[in-house]
Short mmCIF file of C-alpha atoms in Angstrom, two decimals:
data_model
loop_
_atom_site.label_atom_id
_atom_site.label_comp_id
_atom_site.label_asym_id
_atom_site.label_seq_id
_atom_site.Cartn_x
_atom_site.Cartn_y
_atom_site.Cartn_z
CA UNK A 1 56.61 121.91 68.63
CA UNK A 2 59.88 123.73 69.13
CA UNK A 3 59.69 123.28 73.24
CA UNK A 4 58.29 119.36 72.99
CA UNK A 5 61.13 118.78 70.61
CA UNK A 6 63.17 120.53 73.02
CA UNK A 7 62.76 118.49 75.41
CA UNK A 8 62.80 115.29 73.80
CA UNK A 9 66.14 116.18 72.99
CA UNK A 10 67.30 117.04 76.16
CA UNK A 11 65.40 113.14 77.62
CA UNK A 12 67.65 111.68 74.34
CA UNK A 13 70.93 113.46 76.08
CA UNK A 14 70.33 112.28 79.78
CA UNK A 15 69.72 108.80 78.36
CA UNK A 16 73.37 109.17 76.75
CA UNK A 17 75.02 110.62 79.15
CA UNK A 18 73.99 107.48 81.77
CA UNK A 19 75.25 105.34 79.43
CA UNK A 20 78.46 106.28 79.05
CA UNK A 21 79.06 105.85 82.68
CA UNK A 22 78.98 101.79 81.72
CA UNK A 23 79.98 101.73 78.11
CA UNK A 24 83.48 103.45 77.53
CA UNK A 25 82.56 106.57 79.48
CA UNK A 26 84.33 108.40 82.43
CA UNK A 27 83.97 106.11 85.49
CA UNK A 28 84.68 108.52 88.05
CA UNK A 29 81.41 110.28 87.31
CA UNK A 30 79.45 107.85 89.19
CA UNK A 31 81.81 108.37 92.19
CA UNK A 32 81.58 111.51 95.30
CA UNK A 33 84.36 113.91 95.54
CA UNK A 34 85.86 114.75 98.15
CA UNK A 35 88.58 117.07 99.42
CA UNK A 36 92.30 116.76 97.74
CA UNK A 37 90.57 114.46 94.99
CA UNK A 38 89.45 111.84 96.49
CA UNK A 39 86.56 110.09 95.37
CA UNK A 40 84.03 107.50 96.86
CA UNK A 41 81.58 105.49 96.33
CA UNK A 42 79.54 103.81 98.90
CA UNK A 43 78.66 100.40 97.68
CA UNK A 44 76.27 98.89 100.91
CA UNK A 45 74.83 101.73 103.17
CA UNK A 46 73.92 100.82 106.97
CA UNK A 47 71.92 102.85 109.46
CA UNK A 48 74.43 101.85 111.95
CA UNK A 49 77.32 103.92 114.21
CA UNK A 50 79.22 106.40 112.39
CA UNK A 51 83.58 106.83 112.18
CA UNK A 52 83.84 109.28 114.95
CA UNK A 53 86.99 111.60 115.26
CA UNK A 54 88.12 109.32 117.48
CA UNK A 55 87.48 105.92 116.92
CA UNK A 56 88.80 102.34 116.55
CA UNK A 57 88.16 100.97 113.07
CA UNK A 58 87.94 97.57 112.09
CA UNK A 59 88.76 97.46 108.28
CA UNK A 60 88.85 94.45 105.52
CA UNK A 61 90.00 95.31 102.40
CA UNK A 62 92.14 95.22 99.24
CA UNK A 63 94.50 98.24 97.56
CA UNK A 64 95.41 98.32 94.00
CA UNK A 65 95.95 100.64 91.32
CA UNK A 66 93.52 100.87 88.50
CA UNK A 67 94.76 98.81 86.37
CA UNK A 68 95.07 96.19 88.57
CA UNK A 69 98.44 96.09 90.85
CA UNK A 70 98.16 95.12 94.02
CA UNK A 71 99.60 96.32 96.72
CA UNK A 72 97.57 94.99 99.73
CA UNK A 73 94.89 93.48 100.88
CA UNK A 74 93.17 91.82 104.29
CA UNK A 75 93.87 88.36 102.65
CA UNK A 76 91.00 85.21 102.12
CA UNK A 77 93.13 81.97 103.35
CA UNK A 78 93.80 84.00 106.19
CA UNK A 79 91.70 87.00 106.46
CA UNK A 80 93.12 89.28 109.48
CA UNK A 81 91.13 92.88 108.73
CA UNK A 82 93.94 95.86 109.81
CA UNK A 83 92.74 97.60 113.10
CA UNK A 84 93.75 101.49 113.16
CA UNK A 85 92.48 104.87 114.77
CA UNK A 86 90.69 107.75 113.39
CA UNK A 87 93.37 110.45 113.04
CA UNK A 88 93.90 113.21 111.52
CA UNK A 89 94.58 112.96 108.00
CA UNK A 90 98.29 113.55 106.72
CA UNK A 91 97.07 114.81 103.43
CA UNK A 92 93.56 115.68 101.61
CA UNK A 93 91.71 113.47 100.21
CA UNK A 94 93.82 110.80 102.55
CA UNK A 95 92.55 107.39 103.29
CA UNK A 96 91.89 108.54 107.22
CA UNK A 97 89.56 111.62 105.31
CA UNK A 98 87.65 108.18 103.89
CA UNK A 99 86.28 107.10 107.29
CA UNK A 100 84.12 110.26 108.08
CA UNK A 101 81.66 109.14 105.25
CA UNK A 102 81.34 105.84 106.88
CA UNK A 103 80.01 103.95 109.62
CA UNK A 104 79.82 99.59 111.04
CA UNK A 105 78.95 97.44 108.15
CA UNK A 106 79.45 100.06 105.07
CA UNK A 107 80.77 98.90 102.14
CA UNK A 108 82.31 100.97 99.89
CA UNK A 109 85.11 101.87 96.72
CA UNK A 110 87.70 104.76 97.26
CA UNK A 111 89.99 105.89 94.75
CA UNK A 112 92.94 108.34 96.03
CA UNK A 113 95.55 109.75 93.97
CA UNK A 114 98.21 108.41 93.16
CA UNK A 115 100.81 111.32 93.50
CA UNK A 116 99.61 112.28 96.67
CA UNK A 117 100.57 108.94 97.97
CA UNK A 118 103.85 109.16 96.00
CA UNK A 119 104.56 113.05 97.67
CA UNK A 120 103.58 111.72 101.32
CA UNK A 121 104.14 107.70 101.39
CA UNK A 122 106.62 107.25 98.77
CA UNK A 123 104.81 105.10 97.19
CA UNK A 124 106.76 103.35 94.54
CA UNK A 125 105.62 101.30 91.39
CA UNK A 126 106.66 99.89 87.99
CA UNK A 127 107.02 102.73 85.44
CA UNK A 128 104.49 100.67 83.14
CA UNK A 129 101.59 101.68 85.86
CA UNK A 130 100.45 104.99 84.79
CA UNK A 131 96.96 104.89 86.71
CA UNK A 132 96.40 108.41 88.37
CA UNK A 133 94.07 106.87 91.07
CA UNK A 134 94.91 104.04 93.90
CA UNK A 135 91.68 102.02 94.58
CA UNK A 136 90.69 100.73 97.86
CA UNK A 137 87.90 98.08 97.76
CA UNK A 138 86.68 97.93 101.71
CA UNK A 139 84.30 97.04 104.37
CA UNK A 140 84.11 97.98 107.88
CA UNK A 141 84.04 95.05 110.61
CA UNK A 142 83.60 97.55 113.36
CA UNK A 143 83.34 101.08 114.79
CA UNK A 144 84.30 101.62 118.43
CA UNK A 145 83.95 105.59 119.03
CA UNK A 146 85.17 107.36 121.77
CA UNK A 147 82.45 109.56 123.78
CA UNK A 148 84.11 112.35 125.12
CA UNK A 149 87.21 112.63 127.21
CA UNK A 150 85.07 111.32 130.11
CA UNK A 151 84.52 107.99 128.28
CA UNK A 152 86.90 105.08 130.85
CA UNK A 153 85.49 102.50 129.51
CA UNK A 154 86.99 103.37 125.48
CA UNK A 155 89.84 101.25 125.72
CA UNK A 156 88.46 98.34 127.93
CA UNK A 157 85.85 97.73 124.63
CA UNK A 158 88.91 97.56 122.08
CA UNK A 159 90.91 95.16 124.07
CA UNK A 160 87.11 93.05 124.22
CA UNK A 161 86.85 93.27 120.33
CA UNK A 162 90.70 92.37 119.84
CA UNK A 163 90.27 89.21 122.30
CA UNK A 164 87.02 88.00 121.22
CA UNK A 165 88.80 88.53 117.40
CA UNK A 166 91.88 86.62 118.31
CA UNK A 167 89.44 83.45 119.92
CA UNK A 168 87.80 83.69 116.32
CA UNK A 169 91.40 82.82 115.24
CA UNK A 170 92.07 80.40 117.30
CA UNK A 171 88.87 78.30 116.93
CA UNK A 172 89.19 78.53 112.84
CA UNK A 173 92.69 77.85 112.59
CA UNK A 174 92.85 74.50 111.68
CA UNK A 175 90.42 74.82 109.07
CA UNK A 176 92.62 77.73 107.65
CA UNK A 177 95.64 75.27 106.82
CA UNK A 178 93.44 72.60 105.81
CA UNK A 179 92.50 75.22 103.03
CA UNK A 180 96.25 76.03 102.08
CA UNK A 181 96.88 72.50 101.57
CA UNK A 182 94.30 71.67 99.66
CA UNK A 183 95.19 74.55 97.34
CA UNK A 184 99.59 73.89 97.88
CA UNK A 185 101.47 72.06 94.64
CA UNK A 186 103.23 70.29 97.56
CA UNK A 187 102.43 67.25 99.17
CA UNK A 188 103.45 67.56 103.47
CA UNK A 189 103.80 65.47 106.34
CA UNK A 190 102.10 66.36 109.83
CA UNK A 191 104.98 65.33 112.57
CA UNK A 192 103.65 64.43 115.72
CA UNK A 193 103.87 68.28 116.99
CA UNK A 194 101.60 68.95 114.56
CA UNK A 195 104.40 70.95 112.08
CA UNK A 196 104.34 70.15 108.09
CA UNK A 197 106.95 69.89 106.38
CA UNK A 198 107.35 68.59 102.83
CA UNK A 199 106.87 64.53 102.35
CA UNK A 200 109.32 63.97 99.97
CA UNK A 201 111.85 64.50 102.88
CA UNK A 202 113.74 61.57 104.59
CA UNK A 203 114.50 62.66 107.96
CA UNK A 204 116.65 61.02 110.88
CA UNK A 205 118.33 62.84 114.18
CA UNK A 206 120.17 65.89 114.15
CA UNK A 207 123.04 67.02 116.02
CA UNK A 208 123.73 69.46 118.64
CA UNK A 209 125.86 72.15 116.77
CA UNK A 210 125.24 75.66 115.88
CA UNK A 211 123.68 76.17 112.44
CA UNK A 212 123.66 79.36 110.27
CA UNK A 213 119.93 79.89 109.15
CA UNK A 214 117.89 82.38 107.01
CA UNK A 215 114.30 82.13 107.32
CA UNK A 216 111.36 83.88 105.80
CA UNK A 217 107.97 84.10 107.35
CA UNK A 218 105.13 84.42 105.21
CA UNK A 219 101.22 84.47 105.89
CA UNK A 220 98.84 81.53 104.50
CA UNK A 221 97.90 83.84 101.95
CA UNK A 222 101.53 84.78 100.71
CA UNK A 223 102.10 88.70 102.22
CA UNK A 224 105.60 88.48 104.57
CA UNK A 225 105.86 89.57 107.39
CA UNK A 226 109.12 88.44 108.32
CA UNK A 227 112.84 88.02 107.04
CA UNK A 228 116.53 88.05 108.29
CA UNK A 229 117.41 88.66 104.69
CA UNK A 230 118.06 92.42 103.73
CA UNK A 231 117.56 91.96 99.62
CA UNK A 232 114.14 90.44 100.84
CA UNK A 233 113.10 92.59 103.00
CA UNK A 234 114.43 95.94 100.51
CA UNK A 235 112.38 94.14 97.75
CA UNK A 236 109.19 93.34 99.38
CA UNK A 237 108.45 96.80 101.54
CA UNK A 238 109.26 95.32 105.07
CA UNK A 239 112.95 96.89 105.98
CA UNK A 240 113.75 98.45 108.82
CA UNK A 241 117.02 100.22 110.03
CA UNK A 242 117.17 98.80 112.97
CA UNK A 243 116.61 95.25 112.66
CA UNK A 244 120.22 92.71 111.81
CA UNK A 245 120.16 91.49 108.39
CA UNK A 246 122.73 88.32 108.75
CA UNK A 247 121.71 84.66 109.45
CA UNK A 248 120.83 83.64 113.22
CA UNK A 249 123.36 81.03 114.76
CA UNK A 250 120.97 79.10 117.03
CA UNK A 251 120.42 75.46 118.03
CA UNK A 252 118.12 73.61 119.39
CA UNK A 253 118.33 74.48 122.43
CA UNK A 254 118.23 78.05 122.07
CA UNK A 255 115.94 77.86 118.23
CA UNK A 256 113.60 81.62 118.68
CA UNK A 257 110.84 79.53 117.78
CA UNK A 258 109.32 75.58 119.29
CA UNK A 259 109.31 75.44 115.11
CA UNK A 260 112.82 75.39 114.65
CA UNK A 261 113.99 73.39 117.53
CA UNK A 262 112.06 70.72 116.18
CA UNK A 263 113.70 70.73 112.10
CA UNK A 264 117.87 71.51 114.04
CA UNK A 265 116.55 68.22 116.27
CA UNK A 266 115.83 66.43 112.42
CA UNK A 267 118.85 65.59 110.01
CA UNK A 268 117.84 67.08 106.49
CA UNK A 269 118.97 66.27 103.57
CA UNK A 270 117.45 69.43 102.05
CA UNK A 271 119.31 72.28 103.39
CA UNK A 272 116.28 74.62 102.18
CA UNK A 273 112.79 73.84 102.40
CA UNK A 274 109.69 75.36 103.50
CA UNK A 275 106.78 74.46 106.26
CA UNK A 276 103.94 74.84 107.57
CA UNK A 277 104.14 76.20 111.24
CA UNK A 278 100.87 76.17 113.07
CA UNK A 279 100.45 79.42 115.53
CA UNK A 280 101.38 77.13 118.91
CA UNK A 281 104.91 76.38 117.47
CA UNK A 282 106.05 79.52 116.32
CA UNK A 283 104.33 82.40 118.25
CA UNK A 284 101.48 81.42 119.97
CA UNK A 285 98.73 83.52 121.36
CA UNK A 286 100.39 86.69 121.63
CA UNK A 287 102.36 87.44 118.36
CA UNK A 288 105.93 88.99 117.94
CA UNK A 289 106.91 92.77 117.93
CA UNK A 290 106.95 92.41 113.77
CA UNK A 291 102.85 92.39 113.67
CA UNK A 292 102.98 88.43 113.11
CA UNK A 293 99.32 88.48 115.62
CA UNK A 294 97.42 86.29 117.77
CA UNK A 295 96.99 82.36 116.33
CA UNK A 296 98.58 82.88 113.02
CA UNK A 297 100.07 79.73 110.94
CA UNK A 298 102.74 80.41 109.27
CA UNK A 299 104.67 79.81 105.80
CA UNK A 300 107.83 79.26 106.33
CA UNK A 301 110.83 79.47 104.25
CA UNK A 302 114.15 77.93 105.93
CA UNK A 303 117.80 77.79 104.90
CA UNK A 304 120.46 76.58 106.55
CA UNK A 305 123.72 78.55 105.44
CA UNK A 306 126.89 76.44 107.18
#
């Protein structure tokens, strides 16, 4: 009878322990632990090529603290997966360490200790956010492994994949803008070139003088990509010491992109406007040095300051 009672007690403890994972228990107990305190849980496990020691990887993700502070994400209206190379980790338990457990098509939740990120990457969070872990929800879209030093087609495979993805973005750009407009609080008009301007603007012919202009480029999902406003660059985490943060001095003759040339050819009743720029009037099929990729439509804050 004693053995039977002991067995029943063990079963009850096991059941309660399992329930605790879902009702106020330690949710991290459902994760596997790796070096450096990293935790990971594979949600979808595909029988596909694993990420090798030398590999090109396309990843869709969201990055947020346990308390819900969103740091970055791939995007929803204009999803742009990160294209990165597997490499040696910067510290034990970083994102590169997590890649070794994943393969093409896998999705996973990865938790990386915030104190490690602060130490290595200078991560800054609101003082009110006392999270212990940064949480990454990831999906591996593509893995291209290098098969030894003699693999001469490895670079070609990467470029082929990037080209294929660029054409996907080209084909879907109009639909992305359409979805953005359906959610926008402001109405827009479309000029003959495809530039979208606030519908309440009363436009007429402009002059050919030189203007001083401030700008900020955002993705359709609201992620800032580039600006010449120093304060905004600093607060957004995109400040680069080598860049010049002062108003652009441009006219419609030397405007850096076609959208600016078109706007400066108009007489604007408002010196500050928000416009939506299709990629053909921005950085086209090449992108620019500020990590704006090919075929990316942009939301632009445009301001004439003189």
